[in-house]
Every structure is written in structure tokens, then in C-alpha cells.
Short mmCIF file of C-alpha atoms and ligand atoms in Angstrom, two decimals:
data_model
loop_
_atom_site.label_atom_id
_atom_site.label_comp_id
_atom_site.label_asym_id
_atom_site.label_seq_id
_atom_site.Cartn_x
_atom_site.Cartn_y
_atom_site.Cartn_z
CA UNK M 10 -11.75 -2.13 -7.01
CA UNK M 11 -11.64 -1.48 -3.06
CA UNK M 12 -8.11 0.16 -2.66
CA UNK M 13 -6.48 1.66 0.74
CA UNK M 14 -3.58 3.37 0.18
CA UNK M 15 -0.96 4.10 3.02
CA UNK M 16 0.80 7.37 2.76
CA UNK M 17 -0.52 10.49 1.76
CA UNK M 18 3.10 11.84 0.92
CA UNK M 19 4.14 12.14 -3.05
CA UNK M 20 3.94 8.65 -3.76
CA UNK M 21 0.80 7.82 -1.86
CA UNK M 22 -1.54 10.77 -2.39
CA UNK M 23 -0.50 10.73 -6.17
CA UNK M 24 -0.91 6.75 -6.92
CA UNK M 25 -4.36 7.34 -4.65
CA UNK M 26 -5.88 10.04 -6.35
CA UNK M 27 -5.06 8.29 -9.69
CA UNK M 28 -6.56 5.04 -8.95
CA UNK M 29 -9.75 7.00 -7.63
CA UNK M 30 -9.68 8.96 -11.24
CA UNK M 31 -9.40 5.30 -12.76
CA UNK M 32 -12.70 4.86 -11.37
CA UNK M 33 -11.74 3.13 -8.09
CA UNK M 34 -12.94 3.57 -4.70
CA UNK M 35 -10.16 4.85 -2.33
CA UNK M 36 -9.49 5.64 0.81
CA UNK M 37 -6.15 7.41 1.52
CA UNK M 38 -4.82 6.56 5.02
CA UNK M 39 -1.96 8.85 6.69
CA UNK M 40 -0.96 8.11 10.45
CA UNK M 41 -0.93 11.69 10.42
CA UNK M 42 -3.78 13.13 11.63
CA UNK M 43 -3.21 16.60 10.79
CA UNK M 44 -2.33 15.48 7.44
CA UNK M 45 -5.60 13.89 7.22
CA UNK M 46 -7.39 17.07 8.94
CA UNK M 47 -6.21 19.19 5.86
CA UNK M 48 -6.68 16.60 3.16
CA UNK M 49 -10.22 16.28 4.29
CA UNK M 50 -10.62 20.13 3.79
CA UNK M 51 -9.45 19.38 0.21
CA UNK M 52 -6.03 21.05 0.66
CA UNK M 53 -2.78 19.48 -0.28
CA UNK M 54 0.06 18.76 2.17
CA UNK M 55 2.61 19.73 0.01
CA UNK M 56 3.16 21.29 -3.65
CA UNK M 57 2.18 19.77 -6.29
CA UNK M 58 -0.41 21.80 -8.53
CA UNK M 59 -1.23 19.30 -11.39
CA UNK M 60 -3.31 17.31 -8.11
CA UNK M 61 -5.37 19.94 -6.72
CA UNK M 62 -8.03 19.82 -9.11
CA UNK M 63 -8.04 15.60 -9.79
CA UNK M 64 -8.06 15.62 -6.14
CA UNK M 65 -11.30 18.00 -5.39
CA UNK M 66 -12.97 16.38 -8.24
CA UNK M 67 -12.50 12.78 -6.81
CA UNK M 68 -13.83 13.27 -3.46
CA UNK M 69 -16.89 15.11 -4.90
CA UNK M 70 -17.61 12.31 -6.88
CA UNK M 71 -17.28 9.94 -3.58
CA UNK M 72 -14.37 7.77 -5.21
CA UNK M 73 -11.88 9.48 -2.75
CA UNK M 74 -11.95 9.82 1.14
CA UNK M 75 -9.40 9.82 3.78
CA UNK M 76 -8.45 8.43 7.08
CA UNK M 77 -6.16 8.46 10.23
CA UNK M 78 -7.37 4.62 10.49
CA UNK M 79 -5.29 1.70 9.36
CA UNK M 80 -8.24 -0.86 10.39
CA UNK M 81 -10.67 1.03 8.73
CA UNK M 82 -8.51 1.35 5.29
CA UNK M 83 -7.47 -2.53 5.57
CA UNK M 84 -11.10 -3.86 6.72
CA UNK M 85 -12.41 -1.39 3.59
CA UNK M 86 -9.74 -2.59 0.94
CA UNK M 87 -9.26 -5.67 -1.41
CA UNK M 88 -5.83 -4.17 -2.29
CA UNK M 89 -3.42 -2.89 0.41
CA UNK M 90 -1.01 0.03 -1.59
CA UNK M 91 1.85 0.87 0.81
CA UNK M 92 3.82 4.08 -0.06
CA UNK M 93 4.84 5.62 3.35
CA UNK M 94 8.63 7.15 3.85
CA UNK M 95 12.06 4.93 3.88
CA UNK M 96 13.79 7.73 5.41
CA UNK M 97 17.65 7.27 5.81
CA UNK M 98 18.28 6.34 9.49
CA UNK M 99 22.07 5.82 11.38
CA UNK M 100 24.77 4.53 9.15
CA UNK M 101 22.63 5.10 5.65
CA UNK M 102 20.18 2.00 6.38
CA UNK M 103 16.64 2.83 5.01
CA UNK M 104 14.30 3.07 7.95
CA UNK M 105 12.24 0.39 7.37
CA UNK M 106 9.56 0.94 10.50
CA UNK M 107 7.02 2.65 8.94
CA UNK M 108 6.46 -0.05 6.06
CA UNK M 109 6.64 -2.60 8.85
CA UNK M 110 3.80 -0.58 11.11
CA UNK M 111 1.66 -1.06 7.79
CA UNK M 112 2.53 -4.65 7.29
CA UNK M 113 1.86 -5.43 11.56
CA UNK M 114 -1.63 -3.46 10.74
CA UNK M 115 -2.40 -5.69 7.43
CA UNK M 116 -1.53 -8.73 9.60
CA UNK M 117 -4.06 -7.96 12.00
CA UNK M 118 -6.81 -6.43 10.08
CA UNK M 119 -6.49 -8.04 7.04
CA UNK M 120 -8.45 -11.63 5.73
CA UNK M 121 -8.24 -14.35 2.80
CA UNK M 122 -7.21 -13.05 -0.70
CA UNK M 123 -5.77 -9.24 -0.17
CA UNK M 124 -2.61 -8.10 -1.51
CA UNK M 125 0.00 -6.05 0.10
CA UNK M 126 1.37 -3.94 -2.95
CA UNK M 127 5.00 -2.38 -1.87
CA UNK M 128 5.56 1.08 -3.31
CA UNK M 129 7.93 2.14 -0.95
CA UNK M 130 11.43 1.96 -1.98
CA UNK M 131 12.99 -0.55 0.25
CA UNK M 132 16.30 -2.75 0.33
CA UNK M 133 16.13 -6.59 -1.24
CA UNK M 134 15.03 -8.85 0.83
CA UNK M 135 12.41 -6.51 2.60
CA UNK M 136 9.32 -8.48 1.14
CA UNK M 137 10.13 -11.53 2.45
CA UNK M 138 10.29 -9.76 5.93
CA UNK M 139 7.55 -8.28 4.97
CA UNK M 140 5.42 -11.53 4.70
CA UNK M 141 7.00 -12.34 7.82
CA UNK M 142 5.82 -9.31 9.93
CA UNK M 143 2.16 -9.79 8.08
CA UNK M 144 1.82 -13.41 9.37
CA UNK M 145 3.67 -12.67 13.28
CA UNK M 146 0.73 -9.97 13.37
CA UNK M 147 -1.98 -12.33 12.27
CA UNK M 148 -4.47 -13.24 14.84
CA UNK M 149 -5.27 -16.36 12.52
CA UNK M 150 -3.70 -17.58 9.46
CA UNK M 151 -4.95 -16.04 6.01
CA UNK M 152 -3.81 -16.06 2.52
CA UNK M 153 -2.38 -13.07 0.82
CA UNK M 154 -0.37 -11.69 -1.25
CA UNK M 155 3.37 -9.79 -1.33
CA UNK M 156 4.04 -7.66 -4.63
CA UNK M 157 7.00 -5.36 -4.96
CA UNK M 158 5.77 -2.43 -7.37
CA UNK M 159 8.76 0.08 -6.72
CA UNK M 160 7.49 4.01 -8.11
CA UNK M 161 9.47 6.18 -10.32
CA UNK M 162 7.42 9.36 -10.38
CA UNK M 163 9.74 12.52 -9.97
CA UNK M 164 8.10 15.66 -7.96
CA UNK M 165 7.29 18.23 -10.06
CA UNK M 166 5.05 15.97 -12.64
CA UNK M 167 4.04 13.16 -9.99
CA UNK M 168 0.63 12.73 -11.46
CA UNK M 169 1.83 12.64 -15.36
CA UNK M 170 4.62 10.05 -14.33
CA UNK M 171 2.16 8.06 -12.40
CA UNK M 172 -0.40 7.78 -15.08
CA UNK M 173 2.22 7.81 -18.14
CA UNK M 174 5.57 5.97 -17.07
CA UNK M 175 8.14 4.76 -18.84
CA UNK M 176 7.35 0.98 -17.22
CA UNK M 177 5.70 -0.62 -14.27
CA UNK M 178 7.75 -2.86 -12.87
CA UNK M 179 6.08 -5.48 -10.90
CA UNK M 180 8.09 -8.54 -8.42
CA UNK M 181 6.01 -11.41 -7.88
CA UNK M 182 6.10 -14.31 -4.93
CA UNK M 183 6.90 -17.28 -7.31
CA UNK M 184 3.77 -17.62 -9.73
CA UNK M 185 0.92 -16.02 -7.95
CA UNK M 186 -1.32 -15.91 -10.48
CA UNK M 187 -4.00 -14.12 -8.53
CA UNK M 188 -1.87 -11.30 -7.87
CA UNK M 189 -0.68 -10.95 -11.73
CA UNK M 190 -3.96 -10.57 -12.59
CA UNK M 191 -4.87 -7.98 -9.71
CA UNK M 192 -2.01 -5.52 -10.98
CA UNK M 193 -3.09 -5.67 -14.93
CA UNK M 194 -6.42 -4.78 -13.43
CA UNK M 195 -5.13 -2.05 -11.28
CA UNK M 196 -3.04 -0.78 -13.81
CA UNK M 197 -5.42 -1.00 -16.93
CA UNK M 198 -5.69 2.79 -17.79
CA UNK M 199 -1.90 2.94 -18.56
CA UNK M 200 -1.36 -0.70 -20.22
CA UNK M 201 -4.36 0.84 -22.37
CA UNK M 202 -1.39 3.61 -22.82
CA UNK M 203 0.82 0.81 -23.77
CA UNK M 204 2.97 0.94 -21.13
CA UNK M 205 5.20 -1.80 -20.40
CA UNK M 206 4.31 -4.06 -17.74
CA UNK M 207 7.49 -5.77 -16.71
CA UNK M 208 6.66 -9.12 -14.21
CA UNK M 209 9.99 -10.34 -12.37
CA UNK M 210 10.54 -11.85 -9.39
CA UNK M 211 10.70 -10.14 -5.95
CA UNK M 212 14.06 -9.35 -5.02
CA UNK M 213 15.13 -7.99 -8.57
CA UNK M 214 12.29 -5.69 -8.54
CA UNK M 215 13.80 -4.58 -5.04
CA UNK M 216 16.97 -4.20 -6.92
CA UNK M 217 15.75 -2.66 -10.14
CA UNK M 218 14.67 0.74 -8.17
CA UNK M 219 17.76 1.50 -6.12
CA UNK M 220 19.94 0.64 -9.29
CA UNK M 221 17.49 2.91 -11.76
CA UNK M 222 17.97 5.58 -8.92
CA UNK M 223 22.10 4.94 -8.40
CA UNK M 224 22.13 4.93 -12.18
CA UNK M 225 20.82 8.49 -12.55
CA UNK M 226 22.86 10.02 -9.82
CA UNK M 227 25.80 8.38 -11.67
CA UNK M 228 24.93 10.58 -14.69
CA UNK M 229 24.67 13.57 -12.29
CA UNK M 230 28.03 13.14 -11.04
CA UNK M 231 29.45 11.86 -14.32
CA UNK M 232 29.35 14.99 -16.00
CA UNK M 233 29.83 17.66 -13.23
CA UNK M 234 33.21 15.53 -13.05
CA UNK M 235 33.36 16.42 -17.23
CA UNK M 236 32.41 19.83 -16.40
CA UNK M 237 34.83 20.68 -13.54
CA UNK M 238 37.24 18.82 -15.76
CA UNK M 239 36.47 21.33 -18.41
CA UNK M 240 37.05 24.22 -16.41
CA UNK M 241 40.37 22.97 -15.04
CA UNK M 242 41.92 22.48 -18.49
CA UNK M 243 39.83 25.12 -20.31
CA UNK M 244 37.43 23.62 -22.13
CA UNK M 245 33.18 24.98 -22.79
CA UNK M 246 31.60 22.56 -20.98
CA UNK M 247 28.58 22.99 -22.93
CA UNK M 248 30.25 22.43 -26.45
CA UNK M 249 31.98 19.55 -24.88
CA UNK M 250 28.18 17.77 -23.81
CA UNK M 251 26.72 19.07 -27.26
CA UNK M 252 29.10 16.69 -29.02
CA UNK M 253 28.91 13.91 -25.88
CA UNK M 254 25.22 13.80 -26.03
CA UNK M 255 24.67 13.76 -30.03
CA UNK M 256 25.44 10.07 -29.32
CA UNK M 257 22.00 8.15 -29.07
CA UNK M 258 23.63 5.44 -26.69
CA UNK M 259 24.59 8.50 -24.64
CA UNK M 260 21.21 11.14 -24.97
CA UNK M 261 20.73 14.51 -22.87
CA UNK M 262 18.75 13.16 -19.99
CA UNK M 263 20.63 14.25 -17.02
CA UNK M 264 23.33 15.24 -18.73
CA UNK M 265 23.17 18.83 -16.76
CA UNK M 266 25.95 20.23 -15.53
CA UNK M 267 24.98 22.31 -11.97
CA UNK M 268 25.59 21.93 -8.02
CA UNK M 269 24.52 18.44 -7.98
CA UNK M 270 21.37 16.16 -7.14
CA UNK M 271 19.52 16.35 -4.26
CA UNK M 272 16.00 15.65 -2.63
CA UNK M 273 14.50 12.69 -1.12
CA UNK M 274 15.25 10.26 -3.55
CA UNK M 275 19.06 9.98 -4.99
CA UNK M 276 20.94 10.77 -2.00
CA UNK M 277 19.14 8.59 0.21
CA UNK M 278 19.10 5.91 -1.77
CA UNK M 279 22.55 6.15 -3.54
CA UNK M 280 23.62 6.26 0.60
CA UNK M 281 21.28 3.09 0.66
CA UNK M 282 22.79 1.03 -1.77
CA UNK M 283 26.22 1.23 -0.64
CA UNK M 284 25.04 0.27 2.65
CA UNK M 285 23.15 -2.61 1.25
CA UNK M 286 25.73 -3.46 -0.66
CA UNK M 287 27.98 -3.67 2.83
CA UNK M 288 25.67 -6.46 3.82
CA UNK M 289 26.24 -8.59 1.38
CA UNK M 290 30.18 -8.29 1.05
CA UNK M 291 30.04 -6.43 -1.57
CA UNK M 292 31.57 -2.29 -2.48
CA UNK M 293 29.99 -0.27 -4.81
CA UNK M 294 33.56 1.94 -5.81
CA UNK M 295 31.41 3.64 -8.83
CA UNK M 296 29.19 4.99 -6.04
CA UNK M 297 31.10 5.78 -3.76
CA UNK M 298 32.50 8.24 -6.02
CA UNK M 299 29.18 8.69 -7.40
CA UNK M 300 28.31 10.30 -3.53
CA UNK M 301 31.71 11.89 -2.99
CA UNK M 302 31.56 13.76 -6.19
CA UNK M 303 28.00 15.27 -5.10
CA UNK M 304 29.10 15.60 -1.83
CA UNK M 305 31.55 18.28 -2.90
CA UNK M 306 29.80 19.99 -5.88
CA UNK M 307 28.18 22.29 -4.01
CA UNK M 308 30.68 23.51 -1.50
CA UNK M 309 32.63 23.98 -4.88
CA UNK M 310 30.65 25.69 -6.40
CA UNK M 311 30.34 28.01 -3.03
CA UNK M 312 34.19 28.38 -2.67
CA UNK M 313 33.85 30.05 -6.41
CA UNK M 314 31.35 32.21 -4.85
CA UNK M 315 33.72 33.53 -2.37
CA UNK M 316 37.18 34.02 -3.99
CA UNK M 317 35.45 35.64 -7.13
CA UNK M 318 34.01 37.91 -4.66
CA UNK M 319 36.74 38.70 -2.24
CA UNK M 320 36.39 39.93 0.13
CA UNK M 321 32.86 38.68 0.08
CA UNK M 322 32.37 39.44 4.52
CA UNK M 323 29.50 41.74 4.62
CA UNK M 324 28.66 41.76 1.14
CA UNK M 325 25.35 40.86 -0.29
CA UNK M 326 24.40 37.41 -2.54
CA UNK M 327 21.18 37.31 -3.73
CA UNK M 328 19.49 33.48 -4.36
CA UNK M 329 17.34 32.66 -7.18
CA UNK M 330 15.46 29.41 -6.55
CA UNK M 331 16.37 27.01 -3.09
CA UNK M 332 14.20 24.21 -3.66
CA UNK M 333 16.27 20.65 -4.92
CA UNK M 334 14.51 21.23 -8.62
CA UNK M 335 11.68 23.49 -9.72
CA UNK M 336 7.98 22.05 -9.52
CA UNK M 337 8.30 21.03 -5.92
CA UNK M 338 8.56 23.00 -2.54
CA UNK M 339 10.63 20.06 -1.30
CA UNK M 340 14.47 20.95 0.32
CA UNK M 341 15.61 17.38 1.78
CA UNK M 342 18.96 17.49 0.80
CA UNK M 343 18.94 20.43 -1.63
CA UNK M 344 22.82 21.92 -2.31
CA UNK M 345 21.14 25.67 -1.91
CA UNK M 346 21.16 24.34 1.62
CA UNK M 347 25.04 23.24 1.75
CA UNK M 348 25.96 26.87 0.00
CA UNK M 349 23.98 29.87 1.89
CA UNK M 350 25.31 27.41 5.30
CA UNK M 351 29.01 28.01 3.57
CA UNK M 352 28.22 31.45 2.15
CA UNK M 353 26.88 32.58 5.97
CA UNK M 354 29.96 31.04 7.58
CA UNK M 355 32.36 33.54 5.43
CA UNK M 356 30.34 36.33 6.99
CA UNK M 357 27.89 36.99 3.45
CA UNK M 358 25.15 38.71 3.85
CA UNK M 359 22.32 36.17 1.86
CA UNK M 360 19.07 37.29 0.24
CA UNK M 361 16.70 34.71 -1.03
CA UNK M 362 13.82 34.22 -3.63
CA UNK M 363 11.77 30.77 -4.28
CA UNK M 364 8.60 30.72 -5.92
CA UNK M 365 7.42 27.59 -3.40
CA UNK M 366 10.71 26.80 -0.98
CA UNK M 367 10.49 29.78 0.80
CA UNK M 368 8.61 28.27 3.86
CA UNK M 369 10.52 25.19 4.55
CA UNK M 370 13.81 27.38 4.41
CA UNK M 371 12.75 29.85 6.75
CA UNK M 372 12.33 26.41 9.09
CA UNK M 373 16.04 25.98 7.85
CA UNK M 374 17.74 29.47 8.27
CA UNK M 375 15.14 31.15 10.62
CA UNK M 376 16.60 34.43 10.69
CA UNK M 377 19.89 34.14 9.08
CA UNK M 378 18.88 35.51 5.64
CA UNK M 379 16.54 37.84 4.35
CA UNK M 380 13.25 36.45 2.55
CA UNK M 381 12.21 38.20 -0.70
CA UNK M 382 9.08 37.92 -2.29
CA UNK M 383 10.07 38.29 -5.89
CA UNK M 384 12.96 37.48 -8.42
CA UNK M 385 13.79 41.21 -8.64
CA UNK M 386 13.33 42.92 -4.87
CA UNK M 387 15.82 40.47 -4.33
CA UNK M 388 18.37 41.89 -6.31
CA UNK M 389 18.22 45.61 -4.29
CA UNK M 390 21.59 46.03 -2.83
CA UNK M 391 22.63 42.84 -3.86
CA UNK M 392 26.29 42.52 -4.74
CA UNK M 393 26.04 39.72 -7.01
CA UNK M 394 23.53 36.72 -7.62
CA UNK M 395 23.53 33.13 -7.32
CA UNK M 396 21.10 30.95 -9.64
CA UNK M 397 20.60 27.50 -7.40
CA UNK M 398 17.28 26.44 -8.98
CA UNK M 399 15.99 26.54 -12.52
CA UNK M 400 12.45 27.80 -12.29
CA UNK M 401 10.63 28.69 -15.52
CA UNK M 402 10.72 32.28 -14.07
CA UNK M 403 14.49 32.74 -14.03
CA UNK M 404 15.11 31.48 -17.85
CA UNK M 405 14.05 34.62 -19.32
CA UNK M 406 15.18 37.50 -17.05
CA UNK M 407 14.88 41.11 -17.95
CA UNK M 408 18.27 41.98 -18.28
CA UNK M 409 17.44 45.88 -18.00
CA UNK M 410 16.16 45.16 -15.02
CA UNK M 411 19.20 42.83 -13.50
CA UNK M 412 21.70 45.57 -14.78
CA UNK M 413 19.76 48.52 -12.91
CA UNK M 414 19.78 46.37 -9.35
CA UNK M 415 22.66 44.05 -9.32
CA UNK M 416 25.78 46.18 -8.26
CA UNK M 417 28.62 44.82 -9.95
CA UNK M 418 26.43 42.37 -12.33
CA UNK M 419 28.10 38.89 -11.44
CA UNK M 420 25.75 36.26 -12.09
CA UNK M 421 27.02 32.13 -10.85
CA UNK M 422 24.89 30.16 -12.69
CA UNK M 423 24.62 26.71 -10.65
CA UNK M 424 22.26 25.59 -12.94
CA UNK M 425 23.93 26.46 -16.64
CA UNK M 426 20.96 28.02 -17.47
CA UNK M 427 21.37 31.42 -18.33
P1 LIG S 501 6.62 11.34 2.14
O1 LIG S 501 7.57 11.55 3.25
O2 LIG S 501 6.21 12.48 1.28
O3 LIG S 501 5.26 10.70 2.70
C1 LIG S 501 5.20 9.58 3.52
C2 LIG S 501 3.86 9.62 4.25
O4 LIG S 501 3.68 8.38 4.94
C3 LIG S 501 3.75 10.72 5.30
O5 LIG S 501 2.59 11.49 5.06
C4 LIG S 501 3.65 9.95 6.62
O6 LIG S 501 2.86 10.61 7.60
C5 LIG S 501 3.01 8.66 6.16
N1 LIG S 501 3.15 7.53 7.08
C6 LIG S 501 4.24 7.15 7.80
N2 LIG S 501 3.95 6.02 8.50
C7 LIG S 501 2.68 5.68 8.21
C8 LIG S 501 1.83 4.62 8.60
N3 LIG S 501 2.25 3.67 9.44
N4 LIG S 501 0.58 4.59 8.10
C9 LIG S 501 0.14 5.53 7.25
N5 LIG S 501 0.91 6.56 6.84
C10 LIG S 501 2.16 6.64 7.31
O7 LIG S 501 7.24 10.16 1.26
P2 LIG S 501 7.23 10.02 -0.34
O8 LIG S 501 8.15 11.02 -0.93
O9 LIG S 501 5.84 9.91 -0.82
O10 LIG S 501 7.96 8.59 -0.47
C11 LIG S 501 7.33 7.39 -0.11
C12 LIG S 501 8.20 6.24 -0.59
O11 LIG S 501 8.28 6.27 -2.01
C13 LIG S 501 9.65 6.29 -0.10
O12 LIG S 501 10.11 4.99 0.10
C14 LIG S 501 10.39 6.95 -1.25
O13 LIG S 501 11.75 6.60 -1.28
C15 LIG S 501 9.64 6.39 -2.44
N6 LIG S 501 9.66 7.24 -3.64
C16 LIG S 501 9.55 8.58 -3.54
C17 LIG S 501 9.53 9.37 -4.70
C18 LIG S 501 9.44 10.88 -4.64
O14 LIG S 501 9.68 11.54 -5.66
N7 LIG S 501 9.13 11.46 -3.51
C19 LIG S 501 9.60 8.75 -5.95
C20 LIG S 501 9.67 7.36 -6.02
C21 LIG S 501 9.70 6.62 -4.85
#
């Protein structure tokens, strides 16, 4: 099939490259044109090794090409994929511009029988304006289709979740056949997988992303509340989860106790959903707590920080790991953020190491802290050592090693790792 996929961020690049590996022919279109510049040189805009190679091989083999072009990509395509960013703008609303740039663009580029395929996450309701802003744009009136197809890859193992996922959930216009038949074709390599296909209508496939997304914060906040709980009235908050999470109905997926969720995805839409919510009369209390909980978790776990190392002004915290979760270079809304901000502010002298983050901090903090380029240099001088990030490479320290650098040996483990 002829696909053009819009957005060459996580979602985008990693649904185009797989469609091209499928044995499609792609084109990848990003409105920006530096983006483009680099993914035309074969290099990735952001980390995310398992795609480098799938990538490379895909454009060799002329099934994969990309564009700063939205005519060219709709005028090319059968199938219109749209995956740009639903940043959070004023009062929590998702920013719904860039999905309605792509929509304007289909409208006037695009002709009888295409379908506009919605991967962006977006509030209910959106595809109907969607359809709206296709045929407004239209220069004359053409038939087409409006499918929701909300993504649940995490970063980290983007191309395994987009080629293996739990379920594809699909939200149709009424019947529209035509378009049911385009997505089992689109999706054949992973129904071959036997994964389920689930067909609903278009605003509960809206709905089923933001609530599979509040859902899993929920269990983030859920037990840190168990865990700070635990420490309060002195319980192992690890003994207490071992015998929570023995319970099948319960499991041990996100059932990790830490500084709380960030990154582009729960926060924002967590924030979303309430706001949504708002517009139809109706308050989400669970998550509102859900966000207040999180909210605080870090800043918690920073005040430890500081009154178990009083005075801590002028002393020295070394970081281990700043990026929201290991496998990505991403820091949109990470809590290592929230704590070296808190740590700095009581006058701490902060030293950091992150296999991949390191770059988009130094945007961050400039030069407030001191950039290390492995797990151990960071530890010279340090007074004690925070653990905000649970790379591979911190699971297995050298504890020789720690004892000889760390001064006083205090470890905070804001993953419960160690
Ligand atoms: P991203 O910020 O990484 O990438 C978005 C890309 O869209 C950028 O490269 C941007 O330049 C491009 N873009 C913006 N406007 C455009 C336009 N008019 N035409 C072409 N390109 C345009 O975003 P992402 O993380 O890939 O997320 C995309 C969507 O998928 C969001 O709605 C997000 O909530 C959702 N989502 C993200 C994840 C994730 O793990 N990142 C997972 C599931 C769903």
C-alpha cells in the first residue's frame, strides 16, 4: 500500500518505518525541515536504538523516503497516518493544531477513497472535528474516510510494541466497510501475530486511550501512596507489594514504588482527561488525586534528600540516571527534573550521570550542575548519591568501587532498585 505518515516523532517514525518493513511504500512527512534534513542522512532525531538499523535498511531498499511536503505525502498516499504531537497547551487542553494543520492539508490535497488514520492521542469528539476541518479545506467535495487508531507503544521498545501489541484498537465512522478492510490490510503482519483487532466506534476509541493511560498512572500513584504509607507506619514496602501482587487480578505491572511517572504521555494526558472531563460536567476525584499524588512524590522524595543530609548547603549529590525511564533520552516531565531544581534551591552542589539524557538536561540546567561522563567519575567527591533512573547499568554496581568514592556511602534509591 501507498502510506504517508505525518510525524516523524516516536509514534510516527516508528509506525512508518514498520509499515515500510511490512513491505509498504512510505513516505515519512515532518513539518520540520531539519528533522527531515537528518532523517534523510539516515540519522535518528531522537533515541531509540532498536530503529536505526530497520530504518537504514528500509530506505536502501526504496520502501522508505522522507519529506518536508504535506502535498507531496497526501498526493503520494492511499492512506493518510497522522501521529504528530498533542502537546498540553493553557489550562491542560491537548493542543489540537497540529492534527488539524494535517487534516486542513488532507482536505486540500487529498481525492475520492483515502483514509485519514488518527494516531495521535486526542480528546473525544476530535474526529468528528476532524471530518469537519477535512471537508472546510476541500476545494471540492470527496469521499473519505475518519478512523481513530489511538497508539500504545512506550519509548524505550517503540518498534517491539508497534509490531507486537497487546491490541489494536480501531474506532470506525458507523459501518465503513471500506475502511475495516483497509486497517486488517495495514495491520496484517501482527493479526498474523494474533493480535487482537478490536473495531468500536469512534468516540470510545477516543476514550479507550486516555482511560488505558489514566489507568496506569493510577497504578503509579496507587502504590507510592502504599509505599509512603509503609514508611509512615513502618512497614517493607517491598514485602508488603510481594504479597499485594501474588494476586493475579492485581499482577506486578506498574506496581513500582519510585518518584513517580513522568514523560510525554501520563502527565499530559492524566492533565487531559480531567480537563475533558470539565467539559462535559463531569470530575474525575480518582485523578485528581491520581495527579496530586505524583505531583508531590518527587519533591518528597527530595525533602528526604535534604534532612537526611543536613546540612546538605554546599555538599555534593551525585545523580544516577535523569531521563523519565531508561531506553529513551526523553525528559518532558521527568521528576529528576523537579528534584536537582529542589536540591539546587537548598544550596547542593549536584553532579549528574545519564547514559542518553545528558544533552537535553544540559538545555535544562545549563550550568547549574556538573556533567559526568560515567556512573563512577560521578561519584568523586560526592557526598552521597541519588538513583532517579533505572538503567541496566546501575542494577549491578561494583560496590568496591561505590565504597572507595562515595564519602559517607548514602545511597536514595528513587527507583527501589538496588
Ligand atoms: P513527538 O513530539 O515526538 O513528534 C511529533 C512530530 O510531529 C514532530 O517531529 C513534529 O515536528 C511533527 N509535526 C508537528 N506538526 C506537523 C505537521 N503539521 N505535519 C507534519 N509533522 C508535524 O510526538 P510523539 O511522542 O511521537 O507523539 C505523537 C502523538 O502520539 C501524541 O499525540 C502522543 O500523545 C501520542 N503517543 C505518544 C507515545 C509516546 O510514547 N511518545 C505513545 C503513544 C501515543
Amino acid at each position: 500500500m501507498k502510506i504517508a505518515v505525518f510525524g516523524c516523532g516516536y509514534v510516527g517514525l516508528t509506525a512508518a518505518i514498520a509499515f515500510a518493513q511490512a513491505g509498504n511504500n512510505v513516505i515519512a512527512v515532518d513539518s520540520d525541515s531539519t528533522r527531515v534534513a537528518k532523517l534523510r542522512r539516515r540519522v535518528l532525531p531522537f533515541f531509540e536504538p532498536s530503529l536505526k538499523d530497520i530504518m537504514r535498511r528500509n530506505i536502501t531498499k526504496k520502501r522508505l523516503r522522507f519529506s518536508d511536503s504535506a502535498k507531496e505525502g497526501i498526493e503520494f498516499a492511499d492512506i493518510v497516518v497522522c501521529a504528530v504531537g498533542t502537546p498540553p497547551r493553557l489550562l491542560s487542553k491537548a493542543d489540537l493544531s497540529y492534527v488539524l494543520k494535517v487534516a486542513a492539508a488532507f482536505g486540500k490535497y487529498g481525492r475520492d477513497g483515502q483514509a485519514f488514520i488518527n494516531k495521535s492521542t486526542v480528546p473525544v469528539g476530535t474526529s468528528e472535528q476532524i471530518r469537519k476541518r477535512i471537508s472546510k479545506a476541500a476545494r471540492v467535495p470527496f469521499k473519505f474516510d475518519v478512523v481513530s487508531n489511538p497508539e500504545f507503544l512506550r519509548q524505550g521498545l517503540a518498534y517491539r510494541d508497534f509490531v507486537k501489541p497487546d491490541r489494536i484498537v480501531v474506532g470506525l465512522e458507523g459501518d465503513a466497510r471500506r475502511a475495516r478492510s483497509l486497517i486488517k490490510k495495514l495491520y496484517a503482519p501482527q493479526l498474523k501475530k494474533k493480535v487482537p483487532l478490536l473495531f468500536t466506534d469512534i468516540r470510545s476509541a477516543e476514550i479507550i486511550k486516555y482511560a488505558s493511560n489514566a489507568f496506569l498512572a493510577t497504578k503509579v500513584s496507587f502504590v507510592n501512596e502504599i509505599a509512603n504509607f509503609c514508611e509512615a507506619a513502618g512497614g517493607d514496602t517491598k514485602e508488603v507489594l510481594k504479597g499485594v501482587c501474588a494476586d493475579k487480578r492485581i499482577g506486578n505491572e506498574f506496581m513500582n514504588p519510585g518518584i513517580g511517572f513522568g514523560g510525554s504521555c501520563l502527565p499530559k494526558d492524566v492533565n487531559a482527561l480531567i480537563s475533558i472531563g470539565k467539559k462535559y460536567g463531569f470530575q474525575f476525584e480518582q485523578l485528581r488525586a491520581t495527579k496530586k499524588i505524583n505531583d508531590t512524590q518527587p519533591l518528597k522524595f527530595a525533602s528526604k534528600v535534604i534532612k537526611e543530609m543536613a546540612p546538605i548547603k554546599g555538599k555534593r549529590v551525585a545523580i544516577w540516571g535523569v531521563t523519565f525511564k531508561p531506553g529513551t533520552d526523553d525528559l518532558r516531565a521527568a521528576p529528576s527534573v523537579k528534584i536537582v531544581e529542589k536540591l539546587l534551591r537548598a544550596k547542593a552542589k549536584v553532579s549528574v550521570y545519564d547514559p542518553a539524557g545528558l544533552e537535553k538536561f544540559k538545555e535544562i540546567f545549563k550550568g547549574r550542575v556538573t556533567y559526568c561522563g560515567n556512573k563512577n567519575s560521578v561519584l568523586v567527591h560526592a557526598d552521597c548519591l541519588l538513583l532517579l533512573t533505572e538503567w541496566p547499568e546501575f542494577l549491578r554496581p561494583d560496590k568496591k568501587i561505590m565504597r572507595s568514592l562515595l564519602k559517607d556511602g548514602r545511597i536514595f534509591d528513587g527507583r527501589n532498585v538496588l
